[in-house]
PDB file of C-alpha atoms and ligand atoms in Angstrom:
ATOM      1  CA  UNK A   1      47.720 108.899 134.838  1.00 72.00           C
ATOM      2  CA  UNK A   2      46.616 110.643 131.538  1.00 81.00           C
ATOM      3  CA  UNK A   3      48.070 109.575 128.420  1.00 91.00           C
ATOM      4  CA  UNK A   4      49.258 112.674 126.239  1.00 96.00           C
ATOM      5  CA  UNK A   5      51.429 110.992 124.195  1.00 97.00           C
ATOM      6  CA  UNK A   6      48.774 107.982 123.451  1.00 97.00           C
ATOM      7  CA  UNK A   7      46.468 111.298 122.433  1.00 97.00           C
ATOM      8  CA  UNK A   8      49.653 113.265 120.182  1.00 97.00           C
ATOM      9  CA  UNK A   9      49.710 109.251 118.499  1.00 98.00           C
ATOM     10  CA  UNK A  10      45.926 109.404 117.597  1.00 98.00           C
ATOM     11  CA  UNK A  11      46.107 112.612 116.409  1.00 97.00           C
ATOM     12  CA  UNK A  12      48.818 111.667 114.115  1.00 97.00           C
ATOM     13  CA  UNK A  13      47.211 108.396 112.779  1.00 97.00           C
ATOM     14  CA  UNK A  14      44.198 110.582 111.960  1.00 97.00           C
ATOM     15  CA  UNK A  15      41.986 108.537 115.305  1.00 98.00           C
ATOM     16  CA  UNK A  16      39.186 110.941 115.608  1.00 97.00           C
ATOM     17  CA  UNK A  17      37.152 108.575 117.922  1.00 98.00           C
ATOM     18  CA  UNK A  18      40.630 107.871 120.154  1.00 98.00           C
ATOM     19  CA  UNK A  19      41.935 111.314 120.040  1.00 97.00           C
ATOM     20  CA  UNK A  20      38.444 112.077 121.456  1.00 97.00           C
ATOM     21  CA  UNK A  21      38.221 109.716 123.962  1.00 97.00           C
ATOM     22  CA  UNK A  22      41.875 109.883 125.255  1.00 97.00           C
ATOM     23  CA  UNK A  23      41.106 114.023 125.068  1.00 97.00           C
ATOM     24  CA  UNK A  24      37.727 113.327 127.241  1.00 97.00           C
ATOM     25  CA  UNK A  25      39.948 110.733 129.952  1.00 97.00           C
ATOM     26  CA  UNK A  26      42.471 112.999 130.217  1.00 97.00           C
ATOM     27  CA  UNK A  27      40.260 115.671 131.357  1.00 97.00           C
ATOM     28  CA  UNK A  28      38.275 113.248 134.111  1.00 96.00           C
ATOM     29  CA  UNK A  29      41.705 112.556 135.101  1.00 96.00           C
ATOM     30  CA  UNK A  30      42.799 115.850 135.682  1.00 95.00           C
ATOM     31  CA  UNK A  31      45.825 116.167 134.060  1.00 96.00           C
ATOM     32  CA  UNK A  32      46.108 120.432 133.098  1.00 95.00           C
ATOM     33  CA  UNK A  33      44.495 121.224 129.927  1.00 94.00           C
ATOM     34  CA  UNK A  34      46.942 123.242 128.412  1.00 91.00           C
ATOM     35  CA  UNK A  35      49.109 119.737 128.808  1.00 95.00           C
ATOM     36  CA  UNK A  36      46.652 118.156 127.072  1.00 96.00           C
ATOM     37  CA  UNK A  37      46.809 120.498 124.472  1.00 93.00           C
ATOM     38  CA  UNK A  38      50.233 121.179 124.186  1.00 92.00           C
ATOM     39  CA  UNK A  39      51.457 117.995 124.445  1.00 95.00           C
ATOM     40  CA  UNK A  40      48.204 115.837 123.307  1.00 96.00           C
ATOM     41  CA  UNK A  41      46.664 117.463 120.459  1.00 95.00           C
ATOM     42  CA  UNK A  42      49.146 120.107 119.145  1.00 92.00           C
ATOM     43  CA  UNK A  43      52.155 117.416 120.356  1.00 95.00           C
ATOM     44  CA  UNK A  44      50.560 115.396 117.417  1.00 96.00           C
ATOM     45  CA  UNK A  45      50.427 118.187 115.169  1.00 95.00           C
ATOM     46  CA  UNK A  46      53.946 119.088 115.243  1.00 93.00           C
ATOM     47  CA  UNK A  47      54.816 115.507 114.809  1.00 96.00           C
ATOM     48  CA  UNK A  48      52.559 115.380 111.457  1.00 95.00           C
ATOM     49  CA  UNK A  49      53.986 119.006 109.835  1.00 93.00           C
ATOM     50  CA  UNK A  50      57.228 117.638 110.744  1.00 94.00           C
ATOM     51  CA  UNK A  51      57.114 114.573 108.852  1.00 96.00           C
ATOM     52  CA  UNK A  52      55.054 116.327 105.712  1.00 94.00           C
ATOM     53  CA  UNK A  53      57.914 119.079 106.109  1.00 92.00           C
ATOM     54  CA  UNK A  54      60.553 115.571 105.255  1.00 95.00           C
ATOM     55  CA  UNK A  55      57.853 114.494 102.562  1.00 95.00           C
ATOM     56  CA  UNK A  56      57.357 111.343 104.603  1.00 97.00           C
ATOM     57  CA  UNK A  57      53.159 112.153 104.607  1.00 96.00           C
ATOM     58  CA  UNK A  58      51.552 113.687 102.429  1.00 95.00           C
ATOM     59  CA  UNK A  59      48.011 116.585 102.484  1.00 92.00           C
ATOM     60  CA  UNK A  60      45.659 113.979 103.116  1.00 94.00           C
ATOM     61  CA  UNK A  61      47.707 112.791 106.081  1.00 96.00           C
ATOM     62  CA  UNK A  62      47.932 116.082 107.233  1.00 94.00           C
ATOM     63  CA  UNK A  63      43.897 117.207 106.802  1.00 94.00           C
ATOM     64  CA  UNK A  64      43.089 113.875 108.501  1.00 96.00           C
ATOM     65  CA  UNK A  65      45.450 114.533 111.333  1.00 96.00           C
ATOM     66  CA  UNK A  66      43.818 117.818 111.837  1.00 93.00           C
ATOM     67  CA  UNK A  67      40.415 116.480 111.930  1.00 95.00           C
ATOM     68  CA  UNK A  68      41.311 114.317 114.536  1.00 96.00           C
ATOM     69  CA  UNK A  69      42.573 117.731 116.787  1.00 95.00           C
ATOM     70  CA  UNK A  70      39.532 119.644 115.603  1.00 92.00           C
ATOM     71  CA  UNK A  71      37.142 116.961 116.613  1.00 95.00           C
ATOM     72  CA  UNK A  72      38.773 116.324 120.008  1.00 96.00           C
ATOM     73  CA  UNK A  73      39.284 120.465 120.955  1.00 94.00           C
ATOM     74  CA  UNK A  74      35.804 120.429 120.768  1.00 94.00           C
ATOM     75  CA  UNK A  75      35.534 118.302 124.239  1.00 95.00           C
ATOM     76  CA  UNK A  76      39.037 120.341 125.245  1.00 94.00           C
ATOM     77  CA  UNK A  77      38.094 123.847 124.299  1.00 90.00           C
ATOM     78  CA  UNK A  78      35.680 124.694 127.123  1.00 92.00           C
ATOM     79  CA  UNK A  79      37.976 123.054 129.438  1.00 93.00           C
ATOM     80  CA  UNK A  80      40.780 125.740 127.901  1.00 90.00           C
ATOM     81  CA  UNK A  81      38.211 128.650 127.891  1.00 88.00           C
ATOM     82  CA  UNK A  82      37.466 127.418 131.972  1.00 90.00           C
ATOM     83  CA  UNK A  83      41.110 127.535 132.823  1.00 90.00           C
ATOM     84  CA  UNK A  84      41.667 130.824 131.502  1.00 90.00           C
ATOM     85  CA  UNK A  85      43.995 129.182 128.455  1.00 89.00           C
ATOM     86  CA  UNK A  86      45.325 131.704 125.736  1.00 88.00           C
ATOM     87  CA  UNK A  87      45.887 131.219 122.376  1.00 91.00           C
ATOM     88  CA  UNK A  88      49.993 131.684 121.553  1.00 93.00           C
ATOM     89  CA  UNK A  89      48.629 134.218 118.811  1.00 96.00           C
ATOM     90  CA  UNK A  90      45.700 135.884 117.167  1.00 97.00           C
ATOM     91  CA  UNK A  91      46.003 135.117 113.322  1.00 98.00           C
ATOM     92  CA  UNK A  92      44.088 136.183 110.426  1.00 98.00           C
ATOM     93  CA  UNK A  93      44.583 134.401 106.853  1.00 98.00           C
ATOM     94  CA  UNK A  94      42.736 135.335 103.618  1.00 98.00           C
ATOM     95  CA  UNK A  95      43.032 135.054  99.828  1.00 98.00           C
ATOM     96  CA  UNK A  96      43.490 138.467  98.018  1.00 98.00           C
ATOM     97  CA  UNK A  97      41.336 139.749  96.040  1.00 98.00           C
ATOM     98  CA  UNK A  98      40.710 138.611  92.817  1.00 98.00           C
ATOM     99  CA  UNK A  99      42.181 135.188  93.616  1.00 98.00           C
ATOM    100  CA  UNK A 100      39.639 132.084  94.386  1.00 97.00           C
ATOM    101  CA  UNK A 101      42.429 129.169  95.383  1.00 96.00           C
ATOM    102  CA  UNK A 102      42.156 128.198  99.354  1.00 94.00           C
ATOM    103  CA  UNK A 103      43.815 124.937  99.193  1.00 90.00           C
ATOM    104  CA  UNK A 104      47.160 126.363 100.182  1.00 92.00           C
ATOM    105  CA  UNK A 105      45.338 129.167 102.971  1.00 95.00           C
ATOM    106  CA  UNK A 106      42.976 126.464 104.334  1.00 92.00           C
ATOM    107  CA  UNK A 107      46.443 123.888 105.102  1.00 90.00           C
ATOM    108  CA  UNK A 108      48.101 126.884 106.434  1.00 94.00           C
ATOM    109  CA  UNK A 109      44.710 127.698 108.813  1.00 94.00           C
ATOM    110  CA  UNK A 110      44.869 124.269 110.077  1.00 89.00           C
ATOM    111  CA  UNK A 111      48.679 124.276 110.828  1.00 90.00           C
ATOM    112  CA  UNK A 112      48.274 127.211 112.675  1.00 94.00           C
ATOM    113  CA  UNK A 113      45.210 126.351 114.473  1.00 92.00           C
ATOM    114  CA  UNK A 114      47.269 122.936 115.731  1.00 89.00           C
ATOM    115  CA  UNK A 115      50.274 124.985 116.347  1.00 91.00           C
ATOM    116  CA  UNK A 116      47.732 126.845 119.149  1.00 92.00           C
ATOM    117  CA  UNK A 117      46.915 130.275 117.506  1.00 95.00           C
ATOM    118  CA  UNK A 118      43.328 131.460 117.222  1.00 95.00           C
ATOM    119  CA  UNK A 119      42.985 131.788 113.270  1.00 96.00           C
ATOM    120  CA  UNK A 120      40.146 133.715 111.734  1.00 97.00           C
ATOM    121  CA  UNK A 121      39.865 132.260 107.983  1.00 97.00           C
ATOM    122  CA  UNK A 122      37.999 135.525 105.937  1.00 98.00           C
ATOM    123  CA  UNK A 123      37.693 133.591 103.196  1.00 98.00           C
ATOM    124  CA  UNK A 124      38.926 134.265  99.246  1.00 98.00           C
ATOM    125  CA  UNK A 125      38.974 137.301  96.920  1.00 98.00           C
ATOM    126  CA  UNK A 126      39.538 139.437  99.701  1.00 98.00           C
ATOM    127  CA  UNK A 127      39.917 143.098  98.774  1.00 98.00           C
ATOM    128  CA  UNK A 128      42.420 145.142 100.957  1.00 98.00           C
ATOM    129  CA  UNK A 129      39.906 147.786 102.336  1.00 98.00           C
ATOM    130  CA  UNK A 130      38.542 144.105 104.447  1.00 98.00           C
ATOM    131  CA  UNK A 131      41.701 142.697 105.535  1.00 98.00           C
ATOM    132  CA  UNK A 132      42.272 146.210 107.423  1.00 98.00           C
ATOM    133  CA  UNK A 133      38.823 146.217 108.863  1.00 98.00           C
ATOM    134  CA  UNK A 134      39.380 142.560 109.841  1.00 97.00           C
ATOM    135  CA  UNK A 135      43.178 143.538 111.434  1.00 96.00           C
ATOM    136  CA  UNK A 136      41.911 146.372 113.149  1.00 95.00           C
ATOM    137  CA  UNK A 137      38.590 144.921 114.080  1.00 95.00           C
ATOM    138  CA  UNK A 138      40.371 141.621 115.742  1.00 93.00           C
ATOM    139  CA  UNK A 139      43.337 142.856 117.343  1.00 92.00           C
ATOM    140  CA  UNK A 140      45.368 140.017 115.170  1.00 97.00           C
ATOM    141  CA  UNK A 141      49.122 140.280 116.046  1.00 97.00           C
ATOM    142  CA  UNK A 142      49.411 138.590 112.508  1.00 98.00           C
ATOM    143  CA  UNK A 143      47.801 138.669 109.080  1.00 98.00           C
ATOM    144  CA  UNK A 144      48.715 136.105 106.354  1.00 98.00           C
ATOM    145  CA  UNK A 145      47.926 136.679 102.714  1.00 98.00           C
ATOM    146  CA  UNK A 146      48.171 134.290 100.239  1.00 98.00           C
ATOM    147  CA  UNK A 147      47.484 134.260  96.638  1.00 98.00           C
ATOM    148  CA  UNK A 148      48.466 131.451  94.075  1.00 98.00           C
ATOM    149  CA  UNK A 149      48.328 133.555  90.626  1.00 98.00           C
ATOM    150  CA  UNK A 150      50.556 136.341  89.156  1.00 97.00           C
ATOM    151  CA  UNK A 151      48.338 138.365  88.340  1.00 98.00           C
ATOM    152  CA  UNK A 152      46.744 138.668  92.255  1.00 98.00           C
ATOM    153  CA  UNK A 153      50.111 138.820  93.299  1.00 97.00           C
ATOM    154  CA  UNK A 154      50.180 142.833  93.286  1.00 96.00           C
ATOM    155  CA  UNK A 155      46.599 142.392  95.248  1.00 96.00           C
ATOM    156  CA  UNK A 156      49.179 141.595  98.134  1.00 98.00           C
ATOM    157  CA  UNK A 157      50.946 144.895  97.506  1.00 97.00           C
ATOM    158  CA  UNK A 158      47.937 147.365  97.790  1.00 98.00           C
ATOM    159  CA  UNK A 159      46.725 145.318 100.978  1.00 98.00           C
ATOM    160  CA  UNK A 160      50.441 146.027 102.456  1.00 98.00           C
ATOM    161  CA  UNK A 161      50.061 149.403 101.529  1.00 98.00           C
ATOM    162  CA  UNK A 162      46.788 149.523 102.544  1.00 98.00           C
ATOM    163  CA  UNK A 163      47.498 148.185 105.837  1.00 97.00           C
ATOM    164  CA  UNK A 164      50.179 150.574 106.856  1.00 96.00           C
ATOM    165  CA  UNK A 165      48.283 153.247 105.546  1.00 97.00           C
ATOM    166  CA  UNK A 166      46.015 152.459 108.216  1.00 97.00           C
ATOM    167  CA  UNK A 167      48.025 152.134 110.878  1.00 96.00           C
ATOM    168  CA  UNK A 168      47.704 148.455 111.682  1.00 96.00           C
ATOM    169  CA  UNK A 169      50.212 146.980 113.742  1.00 95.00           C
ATOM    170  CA  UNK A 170      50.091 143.757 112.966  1.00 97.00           C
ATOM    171  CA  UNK A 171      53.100 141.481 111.115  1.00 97.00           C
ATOM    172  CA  UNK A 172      51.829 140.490 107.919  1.00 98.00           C
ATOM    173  CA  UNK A 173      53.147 137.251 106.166  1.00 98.00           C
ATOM    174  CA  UNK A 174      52.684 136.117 102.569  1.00 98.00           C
ATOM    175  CA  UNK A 175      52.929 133.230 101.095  1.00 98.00           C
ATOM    176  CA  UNK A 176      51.572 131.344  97.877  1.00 97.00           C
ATOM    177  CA  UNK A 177      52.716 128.787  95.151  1.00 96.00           C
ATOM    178  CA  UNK A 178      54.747 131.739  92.758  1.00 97.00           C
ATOM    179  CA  UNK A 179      55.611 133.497  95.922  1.00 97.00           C
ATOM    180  CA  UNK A 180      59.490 134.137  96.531  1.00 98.00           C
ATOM    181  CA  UNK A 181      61.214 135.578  99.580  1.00 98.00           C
ATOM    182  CA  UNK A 182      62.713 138.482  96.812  1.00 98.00           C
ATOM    183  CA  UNK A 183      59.071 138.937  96.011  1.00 98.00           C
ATOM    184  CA  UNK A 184      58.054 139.378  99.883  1.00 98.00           C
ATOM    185  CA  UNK A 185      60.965 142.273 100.725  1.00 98.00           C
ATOM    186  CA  UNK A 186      59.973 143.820  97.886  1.00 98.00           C
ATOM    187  CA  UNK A 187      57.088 144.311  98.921  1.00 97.00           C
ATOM    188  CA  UNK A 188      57.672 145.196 102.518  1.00 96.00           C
ATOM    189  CA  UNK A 189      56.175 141.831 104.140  1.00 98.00           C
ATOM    190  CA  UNK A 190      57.139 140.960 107.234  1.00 98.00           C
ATOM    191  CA  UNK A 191      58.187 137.428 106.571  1.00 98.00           C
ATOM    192  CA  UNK A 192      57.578 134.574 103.805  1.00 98.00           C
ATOM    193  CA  UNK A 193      56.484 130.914 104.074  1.00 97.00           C
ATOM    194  CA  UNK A 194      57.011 128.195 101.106  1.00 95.00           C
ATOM    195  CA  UNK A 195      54.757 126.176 103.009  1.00 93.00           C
ATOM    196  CA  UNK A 196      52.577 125.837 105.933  1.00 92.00           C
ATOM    197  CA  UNK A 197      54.533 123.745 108.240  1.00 89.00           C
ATOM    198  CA  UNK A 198      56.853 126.251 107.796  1.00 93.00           C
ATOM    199  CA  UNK A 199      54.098 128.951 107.929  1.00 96.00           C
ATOM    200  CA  UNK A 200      54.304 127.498 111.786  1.00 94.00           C
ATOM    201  CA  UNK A 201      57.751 128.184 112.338  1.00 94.00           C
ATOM    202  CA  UNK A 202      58.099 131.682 110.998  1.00 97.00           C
ATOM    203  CA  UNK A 203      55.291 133.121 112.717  1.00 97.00           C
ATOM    204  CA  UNK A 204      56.497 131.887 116.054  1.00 96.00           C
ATOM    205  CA  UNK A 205      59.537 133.287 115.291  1.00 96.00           C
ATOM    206  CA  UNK A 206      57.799 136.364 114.023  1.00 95.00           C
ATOM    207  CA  UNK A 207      56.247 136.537 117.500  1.00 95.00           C
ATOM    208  CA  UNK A 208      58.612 135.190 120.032  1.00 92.00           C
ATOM    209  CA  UNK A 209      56.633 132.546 121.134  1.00 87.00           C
ATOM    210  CA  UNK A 210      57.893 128.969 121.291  1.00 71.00           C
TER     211      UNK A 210
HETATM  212  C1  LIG B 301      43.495 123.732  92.347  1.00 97.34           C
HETATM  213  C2  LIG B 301      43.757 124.853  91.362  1.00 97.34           C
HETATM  214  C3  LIG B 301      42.675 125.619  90.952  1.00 97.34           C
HETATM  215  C4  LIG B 301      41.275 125.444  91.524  1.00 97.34           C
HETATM  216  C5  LIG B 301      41.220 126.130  92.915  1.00 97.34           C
HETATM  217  C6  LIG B 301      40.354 125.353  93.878  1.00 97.34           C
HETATM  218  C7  LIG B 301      40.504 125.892  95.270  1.00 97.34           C
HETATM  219  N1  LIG B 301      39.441 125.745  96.019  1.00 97.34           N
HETATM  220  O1  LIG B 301      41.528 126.410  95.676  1.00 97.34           O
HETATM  221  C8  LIG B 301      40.411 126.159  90.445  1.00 97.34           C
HETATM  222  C9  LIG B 301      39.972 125.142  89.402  1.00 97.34           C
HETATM  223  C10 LIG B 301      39.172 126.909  90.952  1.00 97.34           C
HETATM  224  C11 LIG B 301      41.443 127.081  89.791  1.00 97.34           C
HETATM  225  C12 LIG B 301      41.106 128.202  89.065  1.00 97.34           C
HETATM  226  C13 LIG B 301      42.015 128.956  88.358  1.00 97.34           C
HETATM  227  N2  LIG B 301      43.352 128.715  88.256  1.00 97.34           N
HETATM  228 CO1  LIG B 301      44.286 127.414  89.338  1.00 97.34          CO
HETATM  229  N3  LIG B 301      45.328 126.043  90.019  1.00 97.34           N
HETATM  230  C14 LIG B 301      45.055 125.087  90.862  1.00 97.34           C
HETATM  231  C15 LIG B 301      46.328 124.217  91.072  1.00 97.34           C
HETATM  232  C16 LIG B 301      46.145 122.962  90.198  1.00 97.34           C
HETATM  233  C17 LIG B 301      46.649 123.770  92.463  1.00 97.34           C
HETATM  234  C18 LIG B 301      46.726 124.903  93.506  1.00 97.34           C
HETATM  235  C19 LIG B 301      46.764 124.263  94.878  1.00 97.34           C
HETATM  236  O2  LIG B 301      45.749 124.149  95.538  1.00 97.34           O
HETATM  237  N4  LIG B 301      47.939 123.737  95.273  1.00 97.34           N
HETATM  238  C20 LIG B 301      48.096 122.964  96.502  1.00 97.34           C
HETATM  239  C21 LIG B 301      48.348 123.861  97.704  1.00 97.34           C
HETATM  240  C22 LIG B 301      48.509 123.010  98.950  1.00 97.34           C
HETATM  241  O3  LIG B 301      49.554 124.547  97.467  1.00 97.34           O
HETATM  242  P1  LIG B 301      49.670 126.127  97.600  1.00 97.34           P
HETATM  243  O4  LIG B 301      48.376 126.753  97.268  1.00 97.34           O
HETATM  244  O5  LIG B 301      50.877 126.557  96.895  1.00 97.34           O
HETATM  245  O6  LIG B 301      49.854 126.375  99.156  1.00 97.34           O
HETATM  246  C23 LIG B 301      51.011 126.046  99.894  1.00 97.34           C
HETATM  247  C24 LIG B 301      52.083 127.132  99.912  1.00 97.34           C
HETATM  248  O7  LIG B 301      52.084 127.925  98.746  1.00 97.34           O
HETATM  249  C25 LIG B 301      51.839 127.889 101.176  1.00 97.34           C
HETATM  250  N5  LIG B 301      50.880 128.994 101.244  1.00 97.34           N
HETATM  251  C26 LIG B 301      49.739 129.196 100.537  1.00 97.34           C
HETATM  252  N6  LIG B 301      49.119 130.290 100.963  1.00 97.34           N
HETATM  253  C27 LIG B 301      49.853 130.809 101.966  1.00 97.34           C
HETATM  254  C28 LIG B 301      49.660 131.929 102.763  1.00 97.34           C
HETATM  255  C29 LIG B 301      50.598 132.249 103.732  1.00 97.34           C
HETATM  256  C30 LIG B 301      50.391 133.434 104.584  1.00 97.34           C
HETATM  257  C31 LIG B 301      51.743 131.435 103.893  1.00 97.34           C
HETATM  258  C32 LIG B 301      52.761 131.798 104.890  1.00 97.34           C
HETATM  259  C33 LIG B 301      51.939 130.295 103.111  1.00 97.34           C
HETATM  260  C34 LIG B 301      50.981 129.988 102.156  1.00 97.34           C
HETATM  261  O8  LIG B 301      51.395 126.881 102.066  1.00 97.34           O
HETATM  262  C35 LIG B 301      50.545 125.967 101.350  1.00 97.34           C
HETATM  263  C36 LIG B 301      50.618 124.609 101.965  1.00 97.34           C
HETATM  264  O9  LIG B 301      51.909 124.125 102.096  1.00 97.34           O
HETATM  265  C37 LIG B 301      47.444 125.165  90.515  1.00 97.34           C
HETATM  266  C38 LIG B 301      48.669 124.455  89.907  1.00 97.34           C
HETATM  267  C39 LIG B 301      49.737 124.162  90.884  1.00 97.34           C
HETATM  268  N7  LIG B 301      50.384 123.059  90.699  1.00 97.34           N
HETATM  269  O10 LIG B 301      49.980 124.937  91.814  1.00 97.34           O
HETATM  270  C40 LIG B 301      46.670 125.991  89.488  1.00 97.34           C
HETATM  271  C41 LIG B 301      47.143 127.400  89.156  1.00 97.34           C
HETATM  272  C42 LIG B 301      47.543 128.142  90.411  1.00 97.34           C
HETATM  273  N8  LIG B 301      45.941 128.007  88.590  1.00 97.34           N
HETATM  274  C43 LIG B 301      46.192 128.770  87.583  1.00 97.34           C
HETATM  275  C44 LIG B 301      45.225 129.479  86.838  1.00 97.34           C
HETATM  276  C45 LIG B 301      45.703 130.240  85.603  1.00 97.34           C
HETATM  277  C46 LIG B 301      43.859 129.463  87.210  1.00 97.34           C
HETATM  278  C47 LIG B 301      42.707 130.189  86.511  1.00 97.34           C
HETATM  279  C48 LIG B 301      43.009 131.614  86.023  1.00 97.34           C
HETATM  280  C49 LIG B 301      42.273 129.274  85.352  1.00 97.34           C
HETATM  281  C50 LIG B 301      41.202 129.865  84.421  1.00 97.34           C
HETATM  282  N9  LIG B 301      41.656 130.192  83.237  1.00 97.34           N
HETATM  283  O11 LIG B 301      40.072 130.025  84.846  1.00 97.34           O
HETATM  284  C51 LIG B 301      41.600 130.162  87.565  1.00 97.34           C
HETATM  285  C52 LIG B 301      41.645 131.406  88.458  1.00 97.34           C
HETATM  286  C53 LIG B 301      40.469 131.537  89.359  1.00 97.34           C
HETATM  287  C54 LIG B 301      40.722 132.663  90.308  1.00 97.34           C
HETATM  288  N10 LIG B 301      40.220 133.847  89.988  1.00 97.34           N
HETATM  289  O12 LIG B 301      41.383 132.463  91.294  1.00 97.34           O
HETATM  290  C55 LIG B 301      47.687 128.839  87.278  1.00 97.34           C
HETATM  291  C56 LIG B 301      48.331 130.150  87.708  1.00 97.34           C
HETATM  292  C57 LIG B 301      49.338 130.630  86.692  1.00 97.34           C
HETATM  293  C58 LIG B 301      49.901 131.945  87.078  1.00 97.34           C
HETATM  294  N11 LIG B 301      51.147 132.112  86.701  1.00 97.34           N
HETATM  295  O13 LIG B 301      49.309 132.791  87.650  1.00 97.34           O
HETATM  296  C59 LIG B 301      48.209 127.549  87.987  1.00 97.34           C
HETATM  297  C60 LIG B 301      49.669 127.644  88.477  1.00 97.34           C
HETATM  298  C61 LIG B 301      48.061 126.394  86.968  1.00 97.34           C
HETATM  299  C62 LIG B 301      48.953 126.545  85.747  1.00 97.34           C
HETATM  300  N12 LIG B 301      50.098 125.885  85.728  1.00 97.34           N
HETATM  301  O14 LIG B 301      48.617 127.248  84.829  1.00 97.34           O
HETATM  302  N13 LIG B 301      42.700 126.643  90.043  1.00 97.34           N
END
């Protein structure tokens, strides 16, 4: 019988070669892909951003724990694709405009990519006229914007604006080192993260899914 708790442990300890190879078993075996997934590679995942959410790991923990999923999903992703196996969410993250840090956007990218969604990184400096495109042009259910100085900060404004002016649908959630949750409903955002583990949670909860 497939292992998927032997996988969720190499993803956690960072195993690239083991997640792989327990990922590539699994499969031969038979056991359902979205198993393996949920409870191999993103069962890992969860276990990581919990701990870094209690400050028991730390970022390089976390990036090498996500290497280890990203390596294995490629064996498990054409399995998914074969068996017809959504996403839990379309996501779109970028920096605003104006604003170069992606340390922060690139953790939250891979949090969400091993909580399941399908993230589409657009990169840094963003101006607001290409996160609507990008919204529209994806069908994303959820944008995230992030910026990290004060003076970007309003960027996030205008792309709100922007956004709405446009008529895009989707929920829109900030987030960023002088971020607040004041500053967020002031804005109008849909919801705030102080970090990306909890990034995870809130957009779940943003979209109903578990
Ligand atoms: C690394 C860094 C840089 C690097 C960026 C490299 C890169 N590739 O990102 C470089 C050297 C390029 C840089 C440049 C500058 N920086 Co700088 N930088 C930093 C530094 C040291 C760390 C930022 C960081 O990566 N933190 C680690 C990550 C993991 O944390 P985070 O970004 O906050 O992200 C977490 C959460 O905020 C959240 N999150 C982030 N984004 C999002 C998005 C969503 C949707 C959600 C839900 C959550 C979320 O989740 C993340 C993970 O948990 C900070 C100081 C600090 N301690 O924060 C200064 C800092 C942000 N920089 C600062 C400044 C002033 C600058 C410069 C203007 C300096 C200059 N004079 O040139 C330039 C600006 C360039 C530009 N136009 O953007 C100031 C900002 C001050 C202010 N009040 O605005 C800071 C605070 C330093 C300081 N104390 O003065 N910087």
């Amino acid at each position: 019988m497939a292992d998927l708790k032997a996988i969720a442990e190499a993803v956690v300890k960072g195993d690239q070669a083991k997640a792989t190879e327990l990922t590539k078993a699994a499969i031969d075996q038979g056991a359902p892909v979205k198993s393996i997934l949920d409870e191999g590679l993103i069962g890992g995942m969860d276990i990581i951003a919990a701990r870094w959410k209690r400050n028991d790991v730390y970022i390089p923990e976390v990036l090498i724990a996500a290497r280890a999923m990203k390596t294995a999903m490629v064996i498990l992703e054409p399995e998914l694709v074969k068996a017809g196996v959504k996403a839990i969410g379309k996501f779109i993250i970028g920096t605003v405009e104006g604003d170069l840090h992606d340390i922060g956007k690139n953790l939250v990218t891979m949090m969400m990519k091993g909580a399941g969604f399908e993230v589409t990184d657009i990169g840094i400096d963003v101006p607001a006229a290409r996160f609507v495109e990008q919204a529209k042009s994806s069908g994303a259910e959820l944008v995230g914007l992030s910026a990290l100085l004060t003076t970007t900060m309003p960027g996030m404004e205008k792309t709100l604006k922007a956004m709405k002016e446009a008529g895009v649908t989707a929920k829109i959630m900030v987030g960023g080192a002088p971020l607040t949750q004041a500053y967020a409903d002031k804005i109008g955002a849909d919801a705030y993260a102080a970090d990306a583990a909890t990034a995870v949670e809130v957009a779940k909860n943003l979209l109903s899914v578990n």
